[in-house]
Amino acid sequence: MGRLISLVFIAALAYGGLYLYYGHVVRQTIDEQLEARGLTALEIEGIAYGPLAPVSRQATIQADVSYRGADATVSIRLQGHPLFSDEVRMELDGLQALRLRFGVGG
């Protein structure tokens, strides 16, 4: 029983590391794609993806981006795996939310 618990713990730890590293690589890939298209003024605030995204070849990712006074959540479809595939194709799936900030500042 102790070996089973140890095996489950090691598998969970390995998957947690893969999940975090996947997020880092996806964020880096999105940054590279934005830079290649001349959209360096856009800043990625965060990304979200499903729990099975690191083990599948297709994933839908929500990226929160900001540009000056506007924030948006964009849905991106990934074809291929950013860690294990040589070729990864990103497609803009849609705009989820757009938020504008108006402020009075000095």
Short mmCIF file of C-alpha atoms in Angstrom, two decimals:
data_model
loop_
_atom_site.label_atom_id
_atom_site.label_comp_id
_atom_site.label_asym_id
_atom_site.label_seq_id
_atom_site.Cartn_x
_atom_site.Cartn_y
_atom_site.Cartn_z
CA MET A 1 0.00 0.00 0.00
CA GLY A 2 2.88 2.33 0.76
CA ARG A 3 4.41 1.75 -2.67
CA LEU A 4 1.11 2.57 -4.37
CA ILE A 5 0.82 5.84 -2.47
CA SER A 6 4.43 6.67 -3.33
CA LEU A 7 3.82 5.88 -7.00
CA VAL A 8 0.68 8.04 -7.07
CA PHE A 9 2.56 10.87 -5.35
CA ILE A 10 5.46 10.69 -7.83
CA ALA A 11 3.04 10.61 -10.79
CA ALA A 12 1.13 13.62 -9.41
CA LEU A 13 4.37 15.51 -8.86
CA ALA A 14 5.57 14.74 -12.39
CA TYR A 15 2.23 15.80 -13.90
CA GLY A 16 2.24 19.01 -11.84
CA GLY A 17 5.68 19.86 -13.17
CA LEU A 18 4.57 19.11 -16.73
CA TYR A 19 1.46 21.27 -16.23
CA LEU A 20 3.49 24.26 -15.04
CA TYR A 21 6.17 23.88 -17.71
CA TYR A 22 3.48 23.57 -20.40
CA GLY A 23 2.06 26.93 -19.29
CA HIS A 24 5.50 28.53 -19.50
CA VAL A 25 6.15 27.18 -23.01
CA VAL A 26 2.69 28.19 -24.26
CA ARG A 27 3.14 31.72 -22.92
CA GLN A 28 6.55 31.92 -24.60
CA THR A 29 5.07 30.66 -27.89
CA ILE A 30 2.29 33.27 -27.79
CA ASP A 31 4.85 36.00 -27.06
CA GLU A 32 6.93 34.89 -30.06
CA GLN A 33 3.89 34.87 -32.35
CA LEU A 34 2.86 38.37 -31.22
CA GLU A 35 6.39 39.66 -31.74
CA ALA A 36 6.61 38.09 -35.20
CA ARG A 37 3.45 39.94 -36.21
CA GLY A 38 4.62 43.27 -34.82
CA LEU A 39 2.20 43.28 -31.91
CA THR A 40 4.80 43.89 -29.22
CA ALA A 41 2.61 46.49 -27.49
CA LEU A 42 0.21 43.73 -26.39
CA GLU A 43 1.04 42.32 -22.98
CA ILE A 44 -0.03 38.87 -21.87
CA GLU A 45 -1.44 39.11 -18.36
CA GLY A 46 -2.20 35.42 -17.93
CA ILE A 47 -3.19 32.21 -19.64
CA ALA A 48 -5.62 29.45 -18.71
CA TYR A 49 -6.01 25.95 -20.10
CA GLY A 50 -7.72 22.72 -19.18
CA PRO A 51 -6.21 20.04 -16.96
CA LEU A 52 -5.69 17.64 -19.87
CA ALA A 53 -4.02 20.19 -22.18
CA PRO A 54 -0.44 19.10 -21.34
CA VAL A 55 -1.14 15.54 -22.49
CA SER A 56 -3.15 16.22 -25.66
CA ARG A 57 -2.15 17.35 -29.14
CA GLN A 58 -5.04 19.82 -29.38
CA ALA A 59 -5.89 22.39 -26.75
CA THR A 60 -7.91 25.55 -26.32
CA ILE A 61 -6.17 28.26 -24.35
CA GLN A 62 -7.59 31.50 -22.99
CA ALA A 63 -5.08 34.34 -22.93
CA ASP A 64 -5.71 37.58 -21.07
CA VAL A 65 -4.04 40.39 -23.01
CA SER A 66 -3.87 44.12 -22.38
CA TYR A 67 -3.10 47.11 -24.52
CA ARG A 68 -3.06 50.55 -22.90
CA GLY A 69 -6.60 51.01 -21.54
CA ALA A 70 -8.14 47.81 -22.85
CA ASP A 71 -8.11 44.24 -21.59
CA ALA A 72 -9.35 41.26 -23.55
CA THR A 73 -9.65 37.53 -23.16
CA VAL A 74 -8.79 35.74 -26.38
CA SER A 75 -9.40 32.08 -27.12
CA ILE A 76 -6.52 30.38 -28.98
CA ARG A 77 -6.56 26.89 -30.47
CA LEU A 78 -3.29 24.93 -30.46
CA GLN A 79 -2.68 22.16 -32.98
CA GLY A 80 0.33 20.08 -32.01
CA HIS A 81 2.10 19.89 -28.69
CA PRO A 82 4.51 22.70 -27.77
CA LEU A 83 6.75 20.33 -25.81
CA PHE A 84 6.79 17.18 -27.91
CA SER A 85 6.00 18.30 -31.49
CA ASP A 86 8.27 19.95 -34.00
CA GLU A 87 5.42 21.97 -35.47
CA VAL A 88 2.81 23.87 -33.48
CA ARG A 89 0.03 25.80 -35.18
CA MET A 90 -1.86 28.51 -33.31
CA GLU A 91 -5.24 29.76 -34.47
CA LEU A 92 -7.22 32.63 -33.04
CA ASP A 93 -10.51 31.07 -32.04
CA GLY A 94 -12.39 34.13 -30.83
CA LEU A 95 -12.68 37.10 -28.52
CA GLN A 96 -14.20 36.06 -25.20
CA ALA A 97 -14.35 39.40 -23.40
CA LEU A 98 -13.31 42.99 -23.93
CA ARG A 99 -12.93 45.39 -21.03
CA LEU A 100 -12.15 49.10 -21.35
CA ARG A 101 -10.73 51.14 -18.49
CA PHE A 102 -11.51 54.80 -18.18
CA GLY A 103 -9.72 56.69 -15.50
CA VAL A 104 -9.13 60.13 -14.20
CA GLY A 105 -5.58 60.36 -13.08
CA GLY A 106 -3.00 62.91 -12.36
#
